[in-house]
Tab-separated table of C-alpha atoms in Angstrom:
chain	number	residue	atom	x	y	z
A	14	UNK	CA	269.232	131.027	82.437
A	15	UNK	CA	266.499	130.449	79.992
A	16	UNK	CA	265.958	132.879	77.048
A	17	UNK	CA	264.195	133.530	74.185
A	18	UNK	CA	265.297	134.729	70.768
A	19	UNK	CA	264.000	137.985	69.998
A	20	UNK	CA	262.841	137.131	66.176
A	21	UNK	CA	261.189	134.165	67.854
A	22	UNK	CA	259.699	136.283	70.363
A	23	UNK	CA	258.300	139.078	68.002
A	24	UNK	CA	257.108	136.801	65.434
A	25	UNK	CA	254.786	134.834	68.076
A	26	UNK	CA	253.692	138.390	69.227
A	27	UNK	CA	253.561	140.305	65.771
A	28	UNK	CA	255.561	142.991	67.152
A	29	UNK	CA	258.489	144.843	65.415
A	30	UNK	CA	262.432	143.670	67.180
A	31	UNK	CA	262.625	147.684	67.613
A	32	UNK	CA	260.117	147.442	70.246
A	33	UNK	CA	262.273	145.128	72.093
A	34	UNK	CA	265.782	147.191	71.162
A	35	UNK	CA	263.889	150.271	72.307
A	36	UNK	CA	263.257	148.869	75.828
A	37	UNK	CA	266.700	147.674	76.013
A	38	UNK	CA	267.815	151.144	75.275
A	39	UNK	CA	265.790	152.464	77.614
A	40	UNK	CA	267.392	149.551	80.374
A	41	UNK	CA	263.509	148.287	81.135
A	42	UNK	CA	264.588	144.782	79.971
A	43	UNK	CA	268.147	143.382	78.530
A	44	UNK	CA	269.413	141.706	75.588
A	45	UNK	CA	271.625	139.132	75.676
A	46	UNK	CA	273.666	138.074	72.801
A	47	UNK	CA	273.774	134.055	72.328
A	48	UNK	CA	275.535	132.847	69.037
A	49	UNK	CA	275.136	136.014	67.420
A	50	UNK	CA	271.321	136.244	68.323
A	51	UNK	CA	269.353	138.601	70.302
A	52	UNK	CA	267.393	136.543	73.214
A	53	UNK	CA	265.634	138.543	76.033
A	54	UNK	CA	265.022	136.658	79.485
A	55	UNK	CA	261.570	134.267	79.641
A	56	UNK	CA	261.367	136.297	82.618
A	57	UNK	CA	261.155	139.266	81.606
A	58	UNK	CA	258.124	137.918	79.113
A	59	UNK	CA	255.513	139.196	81.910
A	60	UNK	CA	257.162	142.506	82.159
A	61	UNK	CA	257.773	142.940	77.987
A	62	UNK	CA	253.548	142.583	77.487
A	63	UNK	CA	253.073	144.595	79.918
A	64	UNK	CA	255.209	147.349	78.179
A	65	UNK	CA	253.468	145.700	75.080
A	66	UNK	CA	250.018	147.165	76.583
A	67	UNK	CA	251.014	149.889	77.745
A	68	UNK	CA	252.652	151.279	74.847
A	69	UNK	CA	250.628	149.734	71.954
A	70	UNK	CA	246.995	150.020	73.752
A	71	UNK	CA	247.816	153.342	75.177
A	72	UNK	CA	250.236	154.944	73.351
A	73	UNK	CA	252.437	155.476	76.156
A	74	UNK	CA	256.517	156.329	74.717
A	75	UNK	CA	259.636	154.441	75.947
A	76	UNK	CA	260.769	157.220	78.657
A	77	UNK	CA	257.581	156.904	80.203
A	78	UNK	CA	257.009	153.504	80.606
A	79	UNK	CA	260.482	153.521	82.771
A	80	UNK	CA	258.493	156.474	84.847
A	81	UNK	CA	255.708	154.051	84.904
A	82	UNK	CA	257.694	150.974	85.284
A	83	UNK	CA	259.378	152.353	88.154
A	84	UNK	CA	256.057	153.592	90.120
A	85	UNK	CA	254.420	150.937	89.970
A	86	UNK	CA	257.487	148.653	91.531
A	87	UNK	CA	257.371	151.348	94.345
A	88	UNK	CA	253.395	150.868	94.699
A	89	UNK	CA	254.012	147.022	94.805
A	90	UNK	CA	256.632	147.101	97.532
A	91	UNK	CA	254.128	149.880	99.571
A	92	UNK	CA	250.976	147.433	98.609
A	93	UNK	CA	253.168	144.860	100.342
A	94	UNK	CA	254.557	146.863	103.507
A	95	UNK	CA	250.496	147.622	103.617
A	96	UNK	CA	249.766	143.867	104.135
A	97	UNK	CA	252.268	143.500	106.734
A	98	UNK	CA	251.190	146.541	108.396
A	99	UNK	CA	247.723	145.485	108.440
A	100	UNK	CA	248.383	142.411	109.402
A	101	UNK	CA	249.960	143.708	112.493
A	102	UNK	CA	247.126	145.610	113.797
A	103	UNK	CA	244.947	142.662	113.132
A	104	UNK	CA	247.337	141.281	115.806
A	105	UNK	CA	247.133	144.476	118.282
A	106	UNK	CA	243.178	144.543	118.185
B	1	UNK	CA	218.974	147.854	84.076
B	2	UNK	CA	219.710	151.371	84.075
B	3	UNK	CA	220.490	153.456	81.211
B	4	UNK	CA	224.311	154.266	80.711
B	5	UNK	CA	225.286	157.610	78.976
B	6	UNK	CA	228.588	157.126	77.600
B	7	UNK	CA	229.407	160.933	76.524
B	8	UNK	CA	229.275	161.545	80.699
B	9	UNK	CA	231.635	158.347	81.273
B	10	UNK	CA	234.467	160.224	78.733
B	11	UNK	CA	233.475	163.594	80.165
B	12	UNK	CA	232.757	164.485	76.268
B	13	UNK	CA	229.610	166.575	74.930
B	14	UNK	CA	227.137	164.697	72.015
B	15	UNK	CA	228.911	167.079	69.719
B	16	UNK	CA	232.545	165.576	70.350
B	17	UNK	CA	234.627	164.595	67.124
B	18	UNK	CA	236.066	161.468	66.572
B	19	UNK	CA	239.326	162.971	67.591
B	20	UNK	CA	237.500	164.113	70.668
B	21	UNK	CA	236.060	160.892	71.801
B	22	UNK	CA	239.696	158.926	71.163
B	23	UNK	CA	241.023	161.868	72.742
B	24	UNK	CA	238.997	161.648	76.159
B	25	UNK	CA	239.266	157.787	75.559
B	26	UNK	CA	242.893	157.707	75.833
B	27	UNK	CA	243.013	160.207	78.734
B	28	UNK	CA	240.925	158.060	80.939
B	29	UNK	CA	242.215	154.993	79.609
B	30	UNK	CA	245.813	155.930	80.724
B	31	UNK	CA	244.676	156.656	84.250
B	32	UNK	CA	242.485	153.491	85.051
B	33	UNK	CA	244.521	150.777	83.231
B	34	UNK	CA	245.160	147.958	85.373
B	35	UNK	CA	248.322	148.090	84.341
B	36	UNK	CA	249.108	150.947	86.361
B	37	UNK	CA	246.565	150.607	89.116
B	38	UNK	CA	247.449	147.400	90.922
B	39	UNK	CA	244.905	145.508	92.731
B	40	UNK	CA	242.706	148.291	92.494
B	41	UNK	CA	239.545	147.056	91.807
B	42	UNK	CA	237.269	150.372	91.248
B	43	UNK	CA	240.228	151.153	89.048
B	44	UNK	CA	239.338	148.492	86.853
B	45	UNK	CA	235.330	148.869	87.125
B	46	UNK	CA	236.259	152.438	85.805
B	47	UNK	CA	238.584	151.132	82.726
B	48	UNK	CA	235.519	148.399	82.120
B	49	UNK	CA	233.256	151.140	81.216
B	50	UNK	CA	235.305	154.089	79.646
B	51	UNK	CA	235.991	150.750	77.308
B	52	UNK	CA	232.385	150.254	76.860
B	53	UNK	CA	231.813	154.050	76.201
B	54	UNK	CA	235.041	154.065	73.534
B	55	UNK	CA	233.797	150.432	71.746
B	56	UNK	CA	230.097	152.800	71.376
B	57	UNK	CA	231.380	156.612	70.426
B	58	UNK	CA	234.522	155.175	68.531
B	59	UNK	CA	232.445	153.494	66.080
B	60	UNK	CA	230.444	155.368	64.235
B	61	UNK	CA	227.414	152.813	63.329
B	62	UNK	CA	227.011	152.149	67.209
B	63	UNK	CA	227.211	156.033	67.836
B	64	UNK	CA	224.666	156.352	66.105
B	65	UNK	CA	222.253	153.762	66.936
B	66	UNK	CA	222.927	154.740	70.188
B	67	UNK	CA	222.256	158.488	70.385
B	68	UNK	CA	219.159	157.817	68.107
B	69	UNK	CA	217.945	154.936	71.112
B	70	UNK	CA	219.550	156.486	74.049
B	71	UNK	CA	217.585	156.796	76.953
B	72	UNK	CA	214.796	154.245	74.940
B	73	UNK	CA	217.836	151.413	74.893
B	74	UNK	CA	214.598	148.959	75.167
B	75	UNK	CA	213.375	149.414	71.804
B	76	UNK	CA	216.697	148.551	70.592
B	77	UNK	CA	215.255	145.029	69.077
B	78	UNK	CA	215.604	145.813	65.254
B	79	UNK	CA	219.206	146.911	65.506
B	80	UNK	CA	220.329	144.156	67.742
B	81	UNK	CA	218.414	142.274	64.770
B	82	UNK	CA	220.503	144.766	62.297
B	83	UNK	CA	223.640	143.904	63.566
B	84	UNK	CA	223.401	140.240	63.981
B	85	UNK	CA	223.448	140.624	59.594
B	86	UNK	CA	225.939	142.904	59.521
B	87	UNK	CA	227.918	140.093	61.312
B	88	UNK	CA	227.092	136.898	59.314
B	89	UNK	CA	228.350	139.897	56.169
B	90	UNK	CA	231.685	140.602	57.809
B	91	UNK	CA	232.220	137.158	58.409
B	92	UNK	CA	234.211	136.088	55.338
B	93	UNK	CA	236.162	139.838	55.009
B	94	UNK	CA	237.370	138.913	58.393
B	95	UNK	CA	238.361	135.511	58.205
B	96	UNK	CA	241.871	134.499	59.024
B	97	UNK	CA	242.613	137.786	60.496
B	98	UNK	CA	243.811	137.368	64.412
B	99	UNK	CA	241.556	138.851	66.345
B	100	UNK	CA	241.773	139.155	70.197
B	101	UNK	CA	238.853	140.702	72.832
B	102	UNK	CA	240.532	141.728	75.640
B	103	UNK	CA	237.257	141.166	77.067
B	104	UNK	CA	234.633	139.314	78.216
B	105	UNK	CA	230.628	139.562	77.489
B	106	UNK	CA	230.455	140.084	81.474
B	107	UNK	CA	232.702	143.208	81.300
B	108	UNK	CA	229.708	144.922	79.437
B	109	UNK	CA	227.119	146.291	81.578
B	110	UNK	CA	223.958	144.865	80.670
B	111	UNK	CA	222.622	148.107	79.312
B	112	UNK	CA	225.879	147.574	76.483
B	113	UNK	CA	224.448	143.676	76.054
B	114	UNK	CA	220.488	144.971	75.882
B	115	UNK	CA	221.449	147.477	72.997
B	116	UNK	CA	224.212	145.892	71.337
B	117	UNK	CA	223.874	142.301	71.667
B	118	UNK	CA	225.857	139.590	73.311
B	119	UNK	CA	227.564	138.580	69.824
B	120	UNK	CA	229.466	142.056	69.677
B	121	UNK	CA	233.239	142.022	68.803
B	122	UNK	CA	235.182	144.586	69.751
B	123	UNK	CA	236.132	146.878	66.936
B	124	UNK	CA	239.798	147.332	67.497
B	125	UNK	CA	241.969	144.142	66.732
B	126	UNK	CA	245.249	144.358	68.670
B	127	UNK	CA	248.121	142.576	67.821
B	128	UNK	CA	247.488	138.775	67.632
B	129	UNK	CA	249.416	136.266	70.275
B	130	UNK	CA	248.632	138.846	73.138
B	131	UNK	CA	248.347	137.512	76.941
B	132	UNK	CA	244.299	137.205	78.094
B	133	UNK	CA	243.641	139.258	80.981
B	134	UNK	CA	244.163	138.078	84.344
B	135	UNK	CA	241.261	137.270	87.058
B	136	UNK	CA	241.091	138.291	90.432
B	137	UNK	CA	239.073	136.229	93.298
B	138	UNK	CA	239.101	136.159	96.959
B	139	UNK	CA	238.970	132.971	98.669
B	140	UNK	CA	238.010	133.152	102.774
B	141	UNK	CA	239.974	130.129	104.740
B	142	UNK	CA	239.811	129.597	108.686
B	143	UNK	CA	243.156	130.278	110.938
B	144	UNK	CA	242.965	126.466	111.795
B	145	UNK	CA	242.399	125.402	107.887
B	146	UNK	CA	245.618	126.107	106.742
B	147	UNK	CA	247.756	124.427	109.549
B	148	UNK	CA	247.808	122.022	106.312
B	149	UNK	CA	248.504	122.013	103.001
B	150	UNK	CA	244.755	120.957	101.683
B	151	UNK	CA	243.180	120.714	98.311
B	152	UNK	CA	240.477	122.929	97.855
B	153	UNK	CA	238.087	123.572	94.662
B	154	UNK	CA	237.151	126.979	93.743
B	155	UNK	CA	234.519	127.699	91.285
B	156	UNK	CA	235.754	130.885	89.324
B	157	UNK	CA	233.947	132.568	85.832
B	158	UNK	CA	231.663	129.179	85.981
B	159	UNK	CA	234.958	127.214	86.250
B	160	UNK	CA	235.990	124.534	88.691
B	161	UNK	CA	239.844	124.867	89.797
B	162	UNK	CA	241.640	122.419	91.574
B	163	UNK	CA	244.529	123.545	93.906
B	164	UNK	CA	246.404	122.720	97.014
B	165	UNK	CA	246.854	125.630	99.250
B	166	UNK	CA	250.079	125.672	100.936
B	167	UNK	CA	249.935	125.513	105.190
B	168	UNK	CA	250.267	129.018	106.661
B	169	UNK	CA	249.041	130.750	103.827
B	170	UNK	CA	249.355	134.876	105.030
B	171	UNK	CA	246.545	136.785	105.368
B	172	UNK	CA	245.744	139.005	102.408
B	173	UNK	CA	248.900	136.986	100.675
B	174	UNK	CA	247.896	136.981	97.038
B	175	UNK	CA	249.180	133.674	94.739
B	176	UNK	CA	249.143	133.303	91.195
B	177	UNK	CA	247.363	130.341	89.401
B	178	UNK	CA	249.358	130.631	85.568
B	179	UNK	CA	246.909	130.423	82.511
B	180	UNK	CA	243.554	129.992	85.093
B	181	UNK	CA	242.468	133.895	83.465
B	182	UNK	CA	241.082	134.647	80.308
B	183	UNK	CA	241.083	131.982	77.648
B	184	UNK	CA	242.722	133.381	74.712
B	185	UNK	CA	242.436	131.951	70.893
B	186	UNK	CA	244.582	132.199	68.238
B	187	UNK	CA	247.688	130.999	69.631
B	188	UNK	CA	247.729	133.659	72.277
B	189	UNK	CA	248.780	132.954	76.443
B	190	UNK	CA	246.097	132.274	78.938
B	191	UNK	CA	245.594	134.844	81.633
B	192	UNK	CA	246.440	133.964	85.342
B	193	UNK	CA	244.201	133.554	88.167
B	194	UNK	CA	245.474	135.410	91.327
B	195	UNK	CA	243.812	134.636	94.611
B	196	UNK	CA	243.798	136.854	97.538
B	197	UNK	CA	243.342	135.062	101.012
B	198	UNK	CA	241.454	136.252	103.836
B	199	UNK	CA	242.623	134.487	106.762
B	200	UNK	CA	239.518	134.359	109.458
B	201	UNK	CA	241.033	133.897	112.700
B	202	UNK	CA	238.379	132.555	115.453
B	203	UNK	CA	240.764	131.238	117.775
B	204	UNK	CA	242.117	132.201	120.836
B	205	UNK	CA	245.264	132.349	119.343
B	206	UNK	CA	246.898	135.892	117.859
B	207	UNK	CA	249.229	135.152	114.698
B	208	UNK	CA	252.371	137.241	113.806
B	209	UNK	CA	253.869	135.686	111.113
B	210	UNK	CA	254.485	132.335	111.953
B	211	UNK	CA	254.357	132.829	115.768
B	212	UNK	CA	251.431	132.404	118.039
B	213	UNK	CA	250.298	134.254	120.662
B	214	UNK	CA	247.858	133.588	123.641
B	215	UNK	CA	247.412	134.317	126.713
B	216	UNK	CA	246.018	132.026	129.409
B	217	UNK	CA	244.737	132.674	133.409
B	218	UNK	CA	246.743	131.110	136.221
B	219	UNK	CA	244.797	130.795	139.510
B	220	UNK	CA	246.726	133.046	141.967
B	221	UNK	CA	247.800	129.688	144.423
B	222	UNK	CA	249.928	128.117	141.152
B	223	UNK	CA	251.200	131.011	140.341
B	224	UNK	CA	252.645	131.447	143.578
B	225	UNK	CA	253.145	127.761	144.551
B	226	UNK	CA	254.136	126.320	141.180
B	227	UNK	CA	252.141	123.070	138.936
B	228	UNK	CA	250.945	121.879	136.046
B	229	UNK	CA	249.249	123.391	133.515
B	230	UNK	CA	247.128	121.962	130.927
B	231	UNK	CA	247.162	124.247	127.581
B	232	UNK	CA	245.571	123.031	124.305
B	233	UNK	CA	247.711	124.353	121.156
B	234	UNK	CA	246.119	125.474	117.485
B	235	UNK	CA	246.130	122.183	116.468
B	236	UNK	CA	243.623	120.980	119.708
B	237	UNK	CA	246.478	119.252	121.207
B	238	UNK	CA	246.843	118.913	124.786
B	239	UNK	CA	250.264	120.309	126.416
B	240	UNK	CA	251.560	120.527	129.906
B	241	UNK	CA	253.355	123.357	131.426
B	242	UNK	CA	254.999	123.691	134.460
B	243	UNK	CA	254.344	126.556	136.353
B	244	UNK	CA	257.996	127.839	138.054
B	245	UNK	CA	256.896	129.041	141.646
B	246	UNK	CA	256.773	132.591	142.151
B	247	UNK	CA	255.261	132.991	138.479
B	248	UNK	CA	254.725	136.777	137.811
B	249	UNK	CA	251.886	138.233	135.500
B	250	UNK	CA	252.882	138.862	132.221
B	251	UNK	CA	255.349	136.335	131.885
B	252	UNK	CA	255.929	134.594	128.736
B	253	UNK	CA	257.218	131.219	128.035
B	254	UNK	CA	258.154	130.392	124.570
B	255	UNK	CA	257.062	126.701	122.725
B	256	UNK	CA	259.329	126.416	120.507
B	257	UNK	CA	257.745	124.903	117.086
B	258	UNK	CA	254.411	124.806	118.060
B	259	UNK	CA	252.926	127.983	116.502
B	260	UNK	CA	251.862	127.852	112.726
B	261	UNK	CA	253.382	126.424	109.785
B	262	UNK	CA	256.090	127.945	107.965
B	263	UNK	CA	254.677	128.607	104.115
B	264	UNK	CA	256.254	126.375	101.745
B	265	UNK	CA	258.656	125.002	104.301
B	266	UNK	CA	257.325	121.852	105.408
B	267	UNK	CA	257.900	120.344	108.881
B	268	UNK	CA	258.967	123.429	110.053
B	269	UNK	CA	256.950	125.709	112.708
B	270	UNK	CA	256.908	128.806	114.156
B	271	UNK	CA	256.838	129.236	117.719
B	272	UNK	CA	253.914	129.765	120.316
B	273	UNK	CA	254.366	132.557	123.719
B	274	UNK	CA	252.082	131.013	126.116
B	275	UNK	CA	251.137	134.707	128.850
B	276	UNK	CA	249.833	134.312	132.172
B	277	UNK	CA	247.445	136.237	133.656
B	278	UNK	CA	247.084	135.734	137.442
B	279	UNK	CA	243.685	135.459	138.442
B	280	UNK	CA	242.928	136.408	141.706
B	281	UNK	CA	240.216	134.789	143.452
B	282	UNK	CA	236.839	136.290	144.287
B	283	UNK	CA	233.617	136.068	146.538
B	284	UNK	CA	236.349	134.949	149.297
B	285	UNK	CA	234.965	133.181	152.782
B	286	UNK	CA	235.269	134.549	156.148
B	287	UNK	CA	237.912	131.804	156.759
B	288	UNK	CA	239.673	132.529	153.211
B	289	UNK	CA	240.010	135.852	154.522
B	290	UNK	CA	241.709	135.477	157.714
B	291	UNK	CA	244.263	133.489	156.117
B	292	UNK	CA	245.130	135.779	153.395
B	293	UNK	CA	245.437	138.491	156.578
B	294	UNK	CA	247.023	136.421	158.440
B	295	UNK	CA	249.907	136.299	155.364
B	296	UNK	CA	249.397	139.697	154.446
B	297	UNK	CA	251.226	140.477	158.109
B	298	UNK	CA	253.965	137.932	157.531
B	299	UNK	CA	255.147	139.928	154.731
């Protein structure tokens, strides 16, 4: 598993660590303790500036960007039953 | 060129506060975001200008020059002149600072680049380090081009990109291309590149997944009789069948490993169902005739 420290992390973006405790608390992303550090996933990188944008561009709170969050999983998984489907009657015309 | 009026695109009056235009801003801002519209493109035509219409209102120089212009944008000369100065004076207040423009001179509609210039910088500066934003482009491949993996150059923002397209790509399948978006300065991550593929398919052939289906005509004495049958796969390959006597219409025969390529598995195939259709002959002789009523009464 590769991680990140979270000082690193919010130094490189010039964010505060709360952000990242505050989606933790809110279960959008986790921390995991390493050596007495904080280190979030380097996958979860995409999903944190996305939060990033969301919240800071937008002004969107915590609670709703795990409304948000969760939407827009459910719109990619029905973009992606879309494709099939379409692709299906591209096979029965 | 057409004129652009801003106060319509934020549903605002010319009166609107500050508070107003942020206000309206943030309203429409928080329903078009790409961030929560995904792949929707008109979504992101409408966040492109309701940006445009907040970098105007929100600042209150630009508000101005543009409700004294407005509909005139073309006599806009002297402040485009105007604010080139006003940039070579901010220069050395802003130096050092991280600034990032989430986007790109094309974003602006070319009213926005008439009136303001193509040197404007957005007014906001977000936090430095951010991601650039990520392109989208469509790239249109044949059926039989992607029996292979192939390289293929696309040309994207002025750009040539070099990538190898896997063999049986999906139709509509998008694929991400990481830091091929936005260039970003400063120490900030690259944008990605995703590519949506339209899969033409001008074959005989009908695709369902990895399996291929076609359907071919067997002459009515074969199908009753039994032979060989030529078929030619995907891949213009020559393959012979036999025909079981007694064949009935509608039956399938399965190839195994000779329908398209499994994506990102490679040597490995999906299968082809070969149908028959019995074709019955036509414009029958006198003597052709007989015979057939001839068998018709041994049955």
């Amino acid at each position: 598993m590769t991680t990140i420290a979270v000082k690193q992390f919010c130094k490189y973006y010039n964010i505060p660590s709360s952000f990242i405790e505050s989606l933790s608390s809110v279960e959008l992303i986790e921390i995991i303790e390493i050596k007495n550090s904080k280190h979030v996933r380097i996958n979860d990188i995409q999903q944190i500036e996305k939060m990033m944008r969301l919240h800071y561009d937008l002004n969107v709170n915590f609670e709703a960007l795990d409304v948000i969050n969760h939407l827009t999983s459910q719109i990619h998984s029905l973009q992606q039953e879309l494709i099939e489907l379409k692709n299906k009657i591209d096979f029965y015309q | 060129m057409e004129y652009v009026d801003y106060y319509k695109l934020l549903g605002i009056n010319k009166s609107a506060s500050e508070k107003e235009i942020k206000k309206a801003y943030r309203k429409l801002a928080r329903k078009y975001h790409p961030d929560v519209n995904l792949n929707n493109k008109e979504a992101e035509k409408k966040f492109k200008q309701i940006n445009e219409a907040n970098e105007v209102l929100s600042n209150p120089e630009n508000r101005k020059k543009y409700d004294a212009y407005g509909e005139n944008w073309q006599h806009a000369e002297e402040f485009k002149k105007a604010k080139e100065q006003q940039k070579q004076q901010n220069y050395s207040y802003k130096g050092g600072q991280q600034t990032h423009n989430p986007f790109n001179e094309e974003d602006f509609s070319d009213f926005f680049s008439a009136m303001f210039g193509d040197g404007f910088q957005q007014k906001n500066t977000r936090r430095g380090g951010f991601k650039g934003r990520d392109y989208n482009a469509q790239l249109q491949l044949n059926l039989t081009d992607i029996l292979a993996s192939k390289k293929h150059t696309l040309t994207v923002n002025n750009k040539n990109i070099r990538l190898t397209i896997p063999a049986g790509i999906e139709n509509r399948q998008v694929i991400k291309i990481k830091n091929q978006g936005e260039k970003v300065a400063n120490g900030g991550i690259n944008g990605d590149l995703y590519i949506e593929f339209n899969i033409v398919n001008n074959t005989p052939f009908r695709r369902d997944k990895n399996n291929l289906y076609v359907t071919v005509d067997l002459d009515v004495y074969k199908a009753i009789l039994g032979g060989d049958l030529i078929i030619t796969t995907i891949d213009n390959k020559k393959l012979k069948l036999q025909i079981k006597p007694e064949t009935q219409t509608d039956t399938q025969v399965k190839l195994k490993g000779k329908g398209m390529p499994i994506y990102k598995k490679e040597g490995q195939f999906g299968d082809l169902f070969v149908k028959f259709k019995i074709k019955t002959p036509t414009n029958l002789t006198s003597k052709e005739k007989e015979l057939f009523t001839q068998l018709s009464k041994l049955r």
